[in-house]
Amino acid sequence: MNKIDSYRFLGPVTAKLVRRWIDREPLREIPWTPLRKPLNESTVSMLSTAGLALAGDRPFDQDGERRDPWWGDPSFRVIPRDTAEDDVRVYHLHVDTRHTEQDLNCTLPLTRLRELELAGEIGRSAPSHFSIMGYLLDPTEMLERSIPEIILRMRAEQVDVVLLAPF
Amino acid sequence: MEQAGLSTVTLSPIPDLTASVGAPRVAAIGYPLGRSFGQPGDAEGQSAVLRAALRTVETAQRPGAVIDLPFDWPETPSQVKASSTANPPIATLLKRRPWLLPKLLSRNPPN
């Protein structure tokens, strides 16, 4: 199998950013929880960085980012498992959102996951799925406030497996 | 999340970056940003990617494992780049003030 090229679809500035940001990352110990049950008995939740929110929910703050382009909204939103795809909005100014607006499953495959549940390939799709908005030059607030709350909800819903889906 | 007892896998279109921040299991996908699970309307393709990403939780044997998923994107990189409509405020700002680019590279915003 050929090695996936991380830079294949990136423009020159983004590719340069990614290389620089990789160089800045320290070596660290990688946390690890072994899978406790087979996938077909596991509860699966998903977390997308696309800036997804329910149509009736608070949008991610794009005006704030337009005022200060160095800033990104560090909050998170819940997307319930049975949400109709048309009820989800995409708030992300850095990635082409058209495909996700056309079909949410390109980014947060709620329907596909329910199909795997129905087919018995996973235990179940968790009651809640989540989104943050990934353009955060300083992720401190997201990491200190949003992620712990997401983890609490996942644990309350007895999630076993989390599929993280960077946008 | 792992410390809280959750087993994670990241479906990443930029696996080098994801691996660099210490993601425990990475399913690498050679798709453009904004559609990591596949094309709009391609339910079968989306399912295949989702299934393969989830299976990585079972197959990854060691912390930091990166597993390449066997999917090819049908468009060339130039087709993908030519059709993108994203226009981030930071790009507009840097066009006006290109000397600020090092601040973005170092993730060290000006006050």
XYZ file of N, CA and C in Angstrom:
834
model
N 0.853 -1.206 0.000
C 0.000 0.000 0.000
C 0.887 1.255 0.000
N 0.519 2.226 -0.825
C 1.377 3.421 -0.887
C 1.129 4.343 0.297
N 2.168 5.067 0.676
C 2.073 5.978 1.812
C 1.230 7.195 1.418
N 0.281 7.550 2.291
C -0.582 8.696 2.009
C 0.252 9.981 2.085
N 0.114 10.818 1.055
C 0.838 12.093 0.997
C -0.012 13.194 1.650
N 0.422 13.641 2.836
C -0.342 14.640 3.596
C -0.495 15.961 2.851
N 0.390 16.222 1.882
C 0.439 17.552 1.263
C -0.183 17.591 -0.131
N -0.678 16.463 -0.594
C -1.104 16.341 -1.992
C -2.153 17.371 -2.394
N -3.130 17.622 -1.540
C -4.222 18.517 -1.923
C -4.098 19.903 -1.285
N -2.980 20.185 -0.635
C -2.830 21.476 0.051
C -2.161 22.506 -0.862
N -2.558 23.775 -0.716
C -1.865 24.847 -1.415
C -0.506 25.081 -0.780
N 0.366 25.871 -1.438
C 1.741 26.035 -0.949
C 1.840 26.667 0.442
N 0.991 27.646 0.732
C 1.081 28.297 2.051
C 0.617 27.337 3.144
N -0.504 26.655 2.900
C -1.000 25.694 3.885
C 0.024 24.580 4.109
N 0.644 24.112 3.038
C 1.648 23.048 3.176
C 2.819 23.528 4.038
N 3.209 24.770 3.816
C 4.317 25.329 4.609
C 3.920 25.439 6.093
N 2.677 25.914 6.321
C 2.171 26.001 7.693
C 2.208 24.645 8.378
N 1.687 23.643 7.670
C 1.607 22.307 8.262
C 3.002 21.809 8.623
N 3.956 22.005 7.703
C 5.338 21.540 7.986
C 5.906 22.238 9.213
N 5.704 23.556 9.280
C 6.214 24.316 10.426
C 5.556 23.872 11.725
N 4.233 23.684 11.654
C 3.512 23.306 12.874
C 3.931 21.917 13.341
N 4.192 21.025 12.396
C 4.679 19.690 12.779
C 6.028 19.810 13.489
N 6.908 20.665 12.938
C 8.244 20.830 13.535
C 8.178 21.354 14.970
N 7.112 22.109 15.259
C 7.007 22.703 16.598
C 6.519 21.713 17.652
N 5.939 20.614 17.219
C 5.341 19.686 18.184
C 6.422 18.889 18.908
N 6.393 18.886 20.224
C 7.371 18.091 20.966
C 7.032 16.606 20.881
N 8.025 15.767 21.059
C 7.748 14.340 21.233
C 7.006 14.178 22.548
N 6.049 13.323 22.579
C 5.293 13.177 23.832
C 4.875 11.728 24.004
N 4.481 11.418 25.200
C 3.956 10.092 25.455
C 2.542 10.037 24.887
N 2.230 8.974 24.191
C 0.922 8.877 23.548
C -0.028 8.091 24.451
N -1.149 8.704 24.830
C -2.107 7.991 25.699
C -2.795 6.865 24.931
N -3.232 5.862 25.633
C -3.752 4.660 24.951
C -4.724 3.919 25.852
N -5.939 3.760 25.386
C -6.904 2.884 26.034
C -7.218 1.751 25.070
N -6.846 0.512 25.429
C -7.143 -0.606 24.512
C -8.651 -0.740 24.325
N -9.041 -1.172 23.161
C -10.459 -1.411 22.897
C -10.938 -2.513 23.846
N -12.003 -2.207 24.596
C -12.417 -3.153 25.623
C -13.373 -4.229 25.137
N -14.131 -3.894 24.076
C -15.017 -4.906 23.504
C -14.899 -4.844 21.993
N -15.358 -5.874 21.338
C -15.318 -5.810 19.873
C -16.177 -4.654 19.366
N -15.848 -4.205 18.167
C -16.550 -3.065 17.566
C -18.058 -3.322 17.485
N -18.444 -4.552 17.231
C -19.883 -4.823 17.064
C -20.652 -4.828 18.386
N -19.906 -4.562 19.487
C -20.597 -4.351 20.774
C -20.332 -2.952 21.314
N -19.577 -2.157 20.576
C -19.138 -0.852 21.080
C -20.094 0.271 20.700
N -20.200 1.246 21.616
C -20.934 2.479 21.333
C -19.961 3.488 20.738
N -20.341 4.053 19.595
C -19.432 4.924 18.842
C -19.977 6.346 18.801
N -19.126 7.294 19.163
C -19.466 8.712 19.012
C -18.450 9.355 18.069
N -18.877 10.414 17.387
C -17.987 11.095 16.446
C -17.801 12.555 16.857
N -16.607 13.059 16.571
C -16.297 14.473 16.813
C -15.678 15.054 15.550
N -16.373 16.035 14.977
C -15.890 16.691 13.758
C -15.347 18.080 14.091
N -14.333 18.524 13.347
C -13.811 19.879 13.562
C -14.359 20.865 12.518
N -15.476 20.508 11.889
C -15.999 21.316 10.780
C -16.764 22.562 11.231
N -17.010 22.726 12.533
C -17.846 23.844 12.972
C -19.307 23.589 12.632
N -19.798 22.401 12.996
C -21.186 22.020 12.714
C -22.077 22.416 13.882
N -23.268 22.926 13.568
C -24.246 23.258 14.604
C -25.640 23.028 14.052
N -26.563 22.664 14.929
C -27.956 22.541 14.517
C -28.458 23.901 14.034
N -29.373 23.873 13.085
C -29.897 25.123 12.509
C -30.453 26.049 13.593
N -31.070 25.473 14.641
C -31.649 26.309 15.687
C -30.679 26.668 16.803
N -29.481 26.123 16.746
C -28.497 26.331 17.810
C -27.657 27.570 17.490
N -26.841 27.978 18.482
C -25.970 29.138 18.285
C -24.914 28.820 17.221
N -24.779 29.667 16.201
C -23.722 29.435 15.205
C -22.342 29.581 15.837
N -21.326 28.964 15.258
C -19.956 29.305 15.650
C -19.719 30.756 15.237
N -18.939 31.472 16.022
C -18.810 32.924 15.873
C -17.865 33.296 14.726
N -18.448 33.478 13.552
C -17.626 33.827 12.388
C -17.350 35.327 12.329
N -18.277 36.137 12.865
C -18.020 37.588 12.881
C -16.820 37.901 13.762
N -16.728 37.180 14.893
C -15.582 37.362 15.776
C -14.273 37.088 15.041
N -14.274 36.043 14.220
C -13.058 35.711 13.474
C -12.792 36.742 12.372
N -13.859 37.283 11.789
C -13.650 38.305 10.759
C -13.060 39.571 11.378
N -13.497 39.869 12.612
C -12.929 41.043 13.301
C -11.474 40.799 13.683
N -11.191 39.597 14.145
C -9.827 39.250 14.549
C -9.439 37.921 13.902
N -8.822 37.981 12.729
C -8.521 36.756 11.971
C -7.553 35.801 12.669
N -6.963 36.207 13.767
C -6.074 35.309 14.526
C -6.870 34.462 15.519
N -8.145 34.794 15.678
C -8.995 34.145 16.684
C -9.937 33.139 16.038
N -10.280 32.069 16.777
C -11.317 31.134 16.352
C -12.206 30.802 17.535
N -13.458 30.470 17.252
C -14.438 30.155 18.301
C -14.092 28.806 18.950
N -13.787 28.785 20.257
C -13.335 27.547 20.906
C -14.457 26.681 21.488
N -15.721 27.029 21.217
C -16.834 26.301 21.845
C -17.145 25.004 21.078
N -18.146 24.278 21.559
C -18.533 23.039 20.872
C -20.050 22.951 20.769
N -20.529 22.113 19.879
C -21.957 21.879 19.714
C -22.232 20.378 19.733
N -23.455 20.052 20.150
C -23.915 18.664 20.145
C -24.791 18.444 18.910
N -24.561 17.344 18.234
C -25.410 16.945 17.110
C -26.013 15.584 17.481
N -27.301 15.552 17.849
C -27.922 14.282 18.242
C -27.915 13.266 17.090
N -27.876 11.993 17.452
C -27.665 10.935 16.458
C -28.720 10.894 15.362
N -29.963 11.247 15.693
C -31.024 11.131 14.691
C -31.351 12.459 13.998
N -30.438 13.412 14.104
C -30.632 14.699 13.450
C -30.844 14.524 11.944
N -31.833 15.246 11.408
C -31.996 15.257 9.951
C -30.831 16.045 9.349
N -30.269 15.516 8.278
C -29.051 16.127 7.723
C -29.248 17.588 7.352
N -30.451 17.931 6.909
C -30.719 19.319 6.501
C -30.750 20.285 7.679
N -30.800 19.751 8.888
C -30.857 20.614 10.074
C -29.478 20.993 10.596
N -28.429 20.633 9.884
C -27.074 20.934 10.346
C -26.441 22.001 9.459
N -25.854 23.031 10.098
C -25.157 24.094 9.370
C -23.656 23.946 9.574
N -22.883 24.467 8.632
C -21.413 24.371 8.680
C -20.831 25.771 8.817
N -20.064 25.991 9.879
C -19.462 27.316 10.105
C -17.945 27.190 10.130
N -17.340 27.237 8.970
C -15.882 27.099 8.889
C -15.398 27.945 7.712
N -14.480 28.864 7.956
C -14.058 29.802 6.919
C -12.776 29.371 6.211
N -12.229 28.204 6.575
C -10.905 27.822 6.054
C -10.926 26.652 5.099
N -12.042 25.954 5.058
C -12.146 24.768 4.219
C -13.438 24.912 3.410
N -13.406 24.407 2.197
C -14.578 24.430 1.328
C -15.731 23.662 1.991
N -16.830 24.356 2.289
C -17.926 23.713 3.034
C -19.031 23.170 2.115
N -18.901 23.393 0.807
C -20.027 23.070 -0.088
C -20.410 21.591 -0.081
N -19.398 20.730 -0.014
C -19.712 19.293 -0.073
C -20.487 18.852 1.151
N -20.094 19.401 2.308
C -20.777 19.048 3.548
C -22.187 19.645 3.581
N -22.339 20.847 3.006
C -23.686 21.425 2.932
C -24.584 20.569 2.054
N -23.986 19.992 1.032
C -24.740 19.137 0.122
C -25.059 17.794 0.773
N -24.109 17.252 1.517
C -24.273 15.923 2.110
C -23.420 15.849 3.381
N -24.109 15.923 4.516
C -23.419 15.929 5.805
C -22.483 14.726 5.975
N -22.839 13.616 5.325
C -22.057 12.383 5.489
C -20.631 12.476 4.942
N -20.333 13.534 4.176
C -18.944 13.747 3.723
C -18.034 14.054 4.902
N -18.626 14.554 5.992
C -17.861 15.090 7.119
C -18.247 14.459 8.457
N -19.544 14.308 8.663
C -20.063 13.674 9.883
C -21.100 12.637 9.446
N -20.655 11.394 9.233
C -21.541 10.403 8.607
C -22.572 9.805 9.567
N -23.505 10.637 10.016
C -24.544 10.188 10.955
C -25.367 9.047 10.365
N -25.783 9.221 9.118
C -26.640 8.210 8.484
C -25.858 6.924 8.249
N -24.623 7.068 7.763
C -23.786 5.882 7.511
C -23.551 5.103 8.801
N -23.354 5.835 9.916
C -23.093 5.164 11.193
C -24.342 4.411 11.666
N -25.508 5.018 11.464
C -26.752 4.320 11.833
C -26.933 3.054 10.988
N -26.494 3.129 9.738
C -26.576 1.936 8.885
C -25.665 0.819 9.403
N -24.472 1.208 9.882
C -23.569 0.178 10.450
C -24.170 -0.419 11.718
N -24.882 0.427 12.477
C -25.568 -0.062 13.678
C -26.644 -1.086 13.291
N -27.429 -0.728 12.293
C -28.513 -1.592 11.816
C -27.961 -2.919 11.298
N -26.807 -2.842 10.647
C -26.184 -4.044 10.084
C -25.449 -4.864 11.148
N -25.393 -4.338 12.385
C -24.719 -5.068 13.459
C -23.205 -4.967 13.416
N -22.674 -4.036 12.630
C -21.202 -3.918 12.550
C -20.636 -3.131 13.720
N -21.443 -2.228 14.289
C -21.068 -1.578 15.544
C -22.181 -1.870 16.547
N -21.894 -1.669 17.840
C -22.934 -1.872 18.842
C -24.064 -0.862 18.632
N -23.698 0.417 18.741
C -24.706 1.444 18.460
C -24.023 2.785 18.197
N -24.757 3.645 17.521
C -24.344 5.033 17.379
C -24.754 5.729 18.669
N -23.829 6.462 19.287
C -24.117 7.120 20.563
C -25.258 8.128 20.396
N -25.964 8.449 21.487
C -27.026 9.462 21.396
C -26.497 10.809 20.896
N -25.260 11.168 21.276
C -24.715 12.486 20.908
C -23.430 12.366 20.105
N -23.354 13.232 19.101
C -22.099 13.442 18.380
C -21.744 14.916 18.552
N -20.520 15.286 18.189
C -20.030 16.597 18.610
C -19.289 17.302 17.490
N -19.255 18.642 17.599
C -18.393 19.385 16.690
C -17.723 20.548 17.404
N -16.468 20.776 17.040
C -15.773 22.015 17.366
C -15.439 22.667 16.026
N -14.828 23.851 16.065
C -14.389 24.506 14.826
C -12.863 24.523 14.879
N -12.251 23.924 13.854
C -10.843 23.571 13.961
C -9.817 24.675 13.795
N -10.236 25.857 13.321
C -9.239 26.929 13.175
C -9.021 27.604 14.529
N -8.053 27.085 15.275
C -7.752 27.605 16.606
C -6.233 27.659 16.725
N -5.660 28.815 16.458
C -4.198 28.926 16.545
C -3.754 28.663 17.981
N -4.575 29.088 18.923
C -4.330 28.789 20.332
C -5.486 27.916 20.833
N -5.249 26.615 20.967
C -6.348 25.703 21.318
C -6.625 25.608 22.822
N -5.966 26.439 23.629
C -6.044 26.270 25.084
C -7.485 26.226 25.598
N -8.287 27.214 25.201
C -9.649 27.279 25.751
C -10.490 26.079 25.297
N -10.334 25.684 24.050
C -11.047 24.507 23.563
C -10.644 23.274 24.373
N -9.345 23.121 24.594
C -8.861 21.940 25.316
C -9.264 21.961 26.787
N -9.301 23.157 27.376
C -9.575 23.232 28.812
C -11.056 23.283 29.142
N -11.870 23.765 28.190
C -13.295 23.896 28.500
C -14.184 22.970 27.681
N -14.007 22.986 26.365
C -14.922 22.202 25.524
C -14.674 20.695 25.648
N -13.414 20.286 25.520
C -13.131 18.847 25.472
C -13.518 18.139 26.775
N -13.203 18.697 27.959
C -13.633 17.993 29.180
C -15.145 17.810 29.246
N -15.888 18.797 28.771
C -17.345 18.661 28.801
C -17.823 17.592 27.812
N -17.185 17.563 26.658
C -17.515 16.526 25.677
C -17.226 15.143 26.268
N -16.081 15.006 26.927
C -15.718 13.713 27.522
C -16.741 13.292 28.574
N -17.185 14.240 29.411
C -18.196 13.927 30.429
C -19.457 13.377 29.776
N -19.894 14.039 28.704
C -21.114 13.582 28.035
C -20.917 12.213 27.409
N -19.751 12.015 26.807
C -19.490 10.703 26.190
C -19.510 9.597 27.240
N -18.895 9.871 28.376
C -18.866 8.848 29.425
C -20.263 8.582 29.963
N -21.052 9.636 30.113
C -22.431 9.464 30.586
C -23.240 8.616 29.606
N -22.864 8.681 28.338
C -23.573 7.891 27.322
C -22.860 6.567 27.035
N -21.933 6.198 27.897
C -21.213 4.923 27.813
C -20.561 4.660 26.460
N -19.936 5.715 25.970
C -19.215 5.594 24.695
C -17.957 4.757 24.895
N -17.677 3.886 23.933
C -16.448 3.083 23.955
C -15.415 3.610 22.958
N -15.902 3.990 21.777
C -15.004 4.371 20.678
C -15.367 5.766 20.195
N -14.347 6.608 20.024
C -14.574 7.945 19.470
C -13.857 8.039 18.134
N -14.621 8.406 17.120
C -14.031 8.663 15.805
C -13.855 10.163 15.648
N -12.592 10.592 15.636
C -12.276 12.005 15.480
C -12.133 12.293 13.987
N -12.822 13.331 13.541
C -12.816 13.609 12.096
C -12.425 15.051 11.830
N -11.101 15.292 11.697
C -10.660 16.636 11.325
C -11.218 17.021 9.967
N -11.574 18.283 9.830
C -12.232 18.787 8.627
C -11.167 19.269 7.651
N -9.012 12.034 26.091
C -10.070 11.046 25.912
C -9.588 9.647 26.264
N -8.399 9.310 25.791
C -7.863 7.984 26.118
C -7.700 7.857 27.634
N -7.245 8.941 28.263
C -7.068 8.902 29.713
C -8.401 8.728 30.434
N -9.493 9.138 29.779
C -10.821 8.972 30.365
C -11.441 7.630 29.997
N -10.656 6.756 29.360
C -11.142 5.410 29.066
C -11.808 5.241 27.724
N -11.656 6.235 26.844
C -12.252 6.137 25.514
C -11.160 5.734 24.520
N -11.486 4.807 23.622
C -10.534 4.436 22.565
C -10.821 5.291 21.341
N -9.813 6.021 20.865
C -10.055 6.949 19.756
C -9.345 6.504 18.483
N -9.915 6.924 17.368
C -9.218 6.835 16.083
C -9.490 8.136 15.341
N -8.470 8.665 14.689
C -8.624 9.900 13.924
C -8.542 9.585 12.441
N -9.611 9.915 11.711
C -9.585 9.807 10.253
C -8.968 11.093 9.725
N -7.727 11.020 9.267
C -7.029 12.269 8.957
C -6.597 12.389 7.509
N -6.968 13.521 6.869
C -6.464 13.805 5.531
C -5.064 14.441 5.568
N -4.572 14.805 6.764
C -3.184 15.285 6.913
C -2.536 14.446 8.019
N -2.293 13.157 7.739
C -1.845 12.249 8.806
C -0.526 12.669 9.462
N 0.370 13.322 8.703
C 1.644 13.740 9.321
C 1.386 14.700 10.476
N 0.432 15.625 10.280
C 0.112 16.603 11.326
C -0.578 15.915 12.503
N -1.527 15.056 12.198
C -2.265 14.356 13.255
C -1.330 13.491 14.099
N -0.418 12.792 13.429
C 0.529 11.951 14.167
C 1.454 12.812 15.036
N 1.791 14.007 14.555
C 2.759 14.839 15.285
C 2.222 15.328 16.632
N 0.897 15.377 16.784
C 0.346 15.830 18.060
C 0.028 14.655 18.992
N 0.477 13.454 18.622
C 0.348 12.323 19.534
C -0.997 11.613 19.478
N -1.647 11.619 18.315
C -2.903 10.876 18.194
C -2.617 9.385 18.333
N -3.393 8.680 19.158
C -3.107 7.265 19.436
C -3.243 6.350 18.215
N -4.318 6.548 17.430
C -4.529 5.722 16.231
C -4.940 6.650 15.098
N -4.228 6.582 13.994
C -4.542 7.439 12.856
C -4.906 6.570 11.659
N -6.089 6.819 11.095
C -6.464 6.212 9.819
C -6.228 7.281 8.763
N -5.207 7.107 7.947
C -4.819 8.126 6.969
C -5.647 7.979 5.698
N -6.214 9.102 5.252
C -7.062 9.060 4.056
C -6.528 10.058 3.014
N -6.346 9.615 1.800
C -5.798 10.482 0.748
C -6.868 11.279 0.034
N -7.751 11.905 0.807
C -8.840 12.714 0.250
C -8.584 14.185 0.584
N -9.211 15.115 -0.180
C -9.044 16.541 0.138
C -9.725 16.909 1.454
N -9.338 18.040 2.027
C -10.005 18.548 3.227
C -11.487 18.796 2.920
N -12.306 18.690 3.970
C -13.719 19.042 3.812
C -14.593 17.907 3.316
N -14.037 16.760 3.072
C -14.824 15.597 2.624
C -14.059 14.308 2.871
N -13.635 14.144 4.118
C -12.776 13.004 4.459
C -13.462 11.658 4.278
N -14.799 11.645 4.322
C -15.501 10.372 4.166
C -15.893 10.113 2.717
N -15.700 11.102 1.834
C -15.987 10.855 0.426
C -16.855 11.915 -0.209
N -17.300 11.611 -1.412
C -18.067 12.551 -2.231
C -19.520 12.646 -1.751
N -20.138 13.822 -1.945
C -21.569 13.953 -1.660
C -22.361 12.926 -2.475
N -23.317 12.286 -1.820
C -24.196 11.348 -2.519
C -23.611 9.955 -2.710
N -22.349 9.751 -2.400
C -21.713 8.442 -2.587
C -21.800 7.638 -1.290
N -23.002 7.145 -0.995
C -23.233 6.440 0.265
C -22.306 5.238 0.410
N -22.135 4.522 -0.672
C -21.310 3.313 -0.615
C -19.857 3.652 -0.274
N -19.337 4.685 -0.937
C -17.962 5.108 -0.680
C -17.784 5.618 0.745
N -18.758 6.391 1.219
C -18.693 6.929 2.588
C -18.695 5.784 3.599
N -19.541 4.789 3.363
C -19.604 3.635 4.278
C -18.284 2.895 4.308
N -17.682 2.745 3.144
C -16.413 2.008 3.071
C -15.339 2.718 3.887
N -15.288 4.055 3.785
C -14.283 4.811 4.543
C -14.586 4.740 6.038
N -15.861 4.924 6.394
C -16.243 4.879 7.805
C -15.888 3.522 8.423
N -16.237 2.461 7.699
C -15.965 1.104 8.179
C -14.459 0.900 8.356
N -13.685 1.341 7.367
C -12.225 1.154 7.419
C -11.614 1.965 8.563
N -12.123 3.177 8.770
C -11.598 4.011 9.862
C -11.880 3.345 11.204
N -13.103 2.862 11.381
C -13.464 2.231 12.656
C -12.682 0.940 12.886
N -12.447 0.212 11.815
C -11.703 -1.038 11.957
C -10.283 -0.778 12.484
N -9.786 0.425 12.204
C -8.447 0.787 12.677
C -8.351 0.710 14.200
N -9.463 0.922 14.899
C -9.444 0.802 16.357
C -9.108 -0.631 16.764
N -9.539 -1.578 15.933
C -9.246 -2.987 16.259
C -7.860 -3.408 15.790
N -7.408 -2.827 14.670
C -6.153 -3.318 14.084
C -4.915 -2.593 14.596
N -5.053 -1.333 15.036
C -3.875 -0.594 15.513
C -3.352 -1.277 16.773
N -2.084 -1.607 16.775
C -1.534 -2.412 17.868
C -0.710 -1.612 18.869
N -0.251 -0.415 18.438
C 0.644 0.328 19.343
C 0.281 1.816 19.285
N 0.528 2.542 20.390
C 0.236 3.983 20.409
C 0.974 4.718 19.294
N 0.261 5.540 18.564
C 0.878 6.300 17.472
C 0.809 5.593 16.129
N 0.093 4.479 16.070
C -0.001 3.738 14.803
C -0.696 4.586 13.732
N -0.118 4.598 12.543
C -0.747 5.267 11.391
C -1.021 4.190 10.350
N -2.286 4.038 9.999
C -2.660 3.016 9.024
C -3.228 3.692 7.783
N -2.608 3.461 6.643
C -3.065 4.075 5.391
C -4.304 3.348 4.876
N -5.365 4.091 4.622
C -6.570 3.475 4.062
C -6.449 3.423 2.533
N -6.940 2.332 1.946
C -6.707 2.094 0.508
C -7.766 2.735 -0.396
N -7.885 4.068 -0.312
C -8.863 4.746 -1.169
C -8.174 5.830 -1.990
N -8.601 5.970 -3.245
C -8.031 6.997 -4.123
C -9.090 8.027 -4.468
N -8.703 9.311 -4.453
C -9.626 10.385 -4.829
C -9.663 10.492 -6.346
N -10.855 10.659 -6.931
C -10.954 10.652 -8.391
C -10.447 11.925 -9.094
N -10.264 13.017 -8.361
C -9.805 14.247 -9.016
C -8.313 14.452 -8.775
N -7.692 15.255 -9.668
C -6.279 15.604 -9.468
C -6.188 16.736 -8.452
N -4.999 16.917 -7.827
C -4.839 18.030 -6.889
C -5.165 19.383 -7.520
N -4.794 19.598 -8.790
C -5.081 20.916 -9.378
C -6.577 21.121 -9.581
N -7.314 20.056 -9.891
C -8.776 20.189 -9.989
C -9.366 20.561 -8.637
N -8.883 19.928 -7.579
C -9.404 20.197 -6.233
C -9.097 21.635 -5.828
N -7.848 22.067 -6.047
C -7.452 23.418 -5.629
C -8.188 24.475 -6.436
N -8.365 24.227 -7.746
C -9.013 25.221 -8.607
C -10.466 25.458 -8.208
N -11.112 24.427 -7.625
C -12.546 24.567 -7.357
C -12.834 25.045 -5.937
N -11.813 25.193 -5.099
C -12.075 25.565 -3.706
C -12.580 27.001 -3.586
N -13.581 27.194 -2.711
C -14.156 28.533 -2.547
C -13.825 29.136 -1.179
N -13.067 28.422 -0.366
C -12.786 28.934 0.978
C -11.921 30.194 0.883
N -12.260 31.173 1.708
C -11.508 32.429 1.694
C -11.350 32.933 3.122
N -10.419 32.354 3.881
C -10.310 32.671 5.301
C -9.868 34.117 5.543
N -10.414 34.749 6.568
C -10.030 36.127 6.892
C -8.519 36.295 7.076
N -7.856 35.270 7.617
C -6.411 35.392 7.847
C -5.668 35.502 6.509
N -6.194 34.852 5.457
C -5.542 34.926 4.140
C -5.669 36.337 3.560
N -6.844 36.932 3.738
C -7.063 38.298 3.273
C -6.133 39.266 4.009
N -6.037 39.059 5.316
C -5.162 39.924 6.122
C -3.698 39.799 5.670
N -3.259 38.561 5.433
C -1.852 38.354 5.078
C -1.536 38.857 3.665
N -2.554 38.940 2.818
C -2.325 39.560 1.504
C -2.008 41.041 1.687
N -2.703 41.654 2.635
C -2.467 43.083 2.902
C -1.182 43.302 3.691
N -0.900 42.396 4.618
C 0.266 42.555 5.505
C 1.118 41.286 5.512
N 1.790 41.028 4.386
C 2.527 39.761 4.258
C 3.635 39.589 5.303
N 4.091 40.680 5.876
C 5.153 40.552 6.885
C 4.666 39.870 8.162
N 3.328 39.673 8.269
C 2.805 38.975 9.451
C 2.819 37.445 9.311
N 3.168 36.947 8.115
C 3.142 35.489 7.903
C 3.947 34.710 8.953
N 5.151 35.190 9.328
C 5.900 34.434 10.362
C 5.116 34.255 11.661
N 4.235 35.209 11.966
C 3.404 35.091 13.173
C 2.444 33.907 13.071
N 1.982 33.661 11.845
C 1.086 32.521 11.641
C 1.885 31.215 11.661
N 3.059 31.247 11.029
C 3.903 30.042 11.001
C 4.296 29.625 12.411
N 4.521 30.616 13.276
C 4.937 30.302 14.646
C 3.747 30.261 15.608
N 2.544 30.426 15.070
C 1.311 30.475 15.886
C 1.473 31.427 17.059
N 1.961 32.599 16.729
C 2.238 33.594 17.748
C 1.593 34.906 17.303
N 0.250 35.018 17.469
C -0.486 36.174 16.950
C 0.040 37.505 17.495
N 0.010 38.563 16.670
C 0.364 39.891 17.168
C -0.712 40.351 18.149
N -0.361 41.234 19.063
C -1.355 41.687 20.042
C -2.366 42.649 19.425
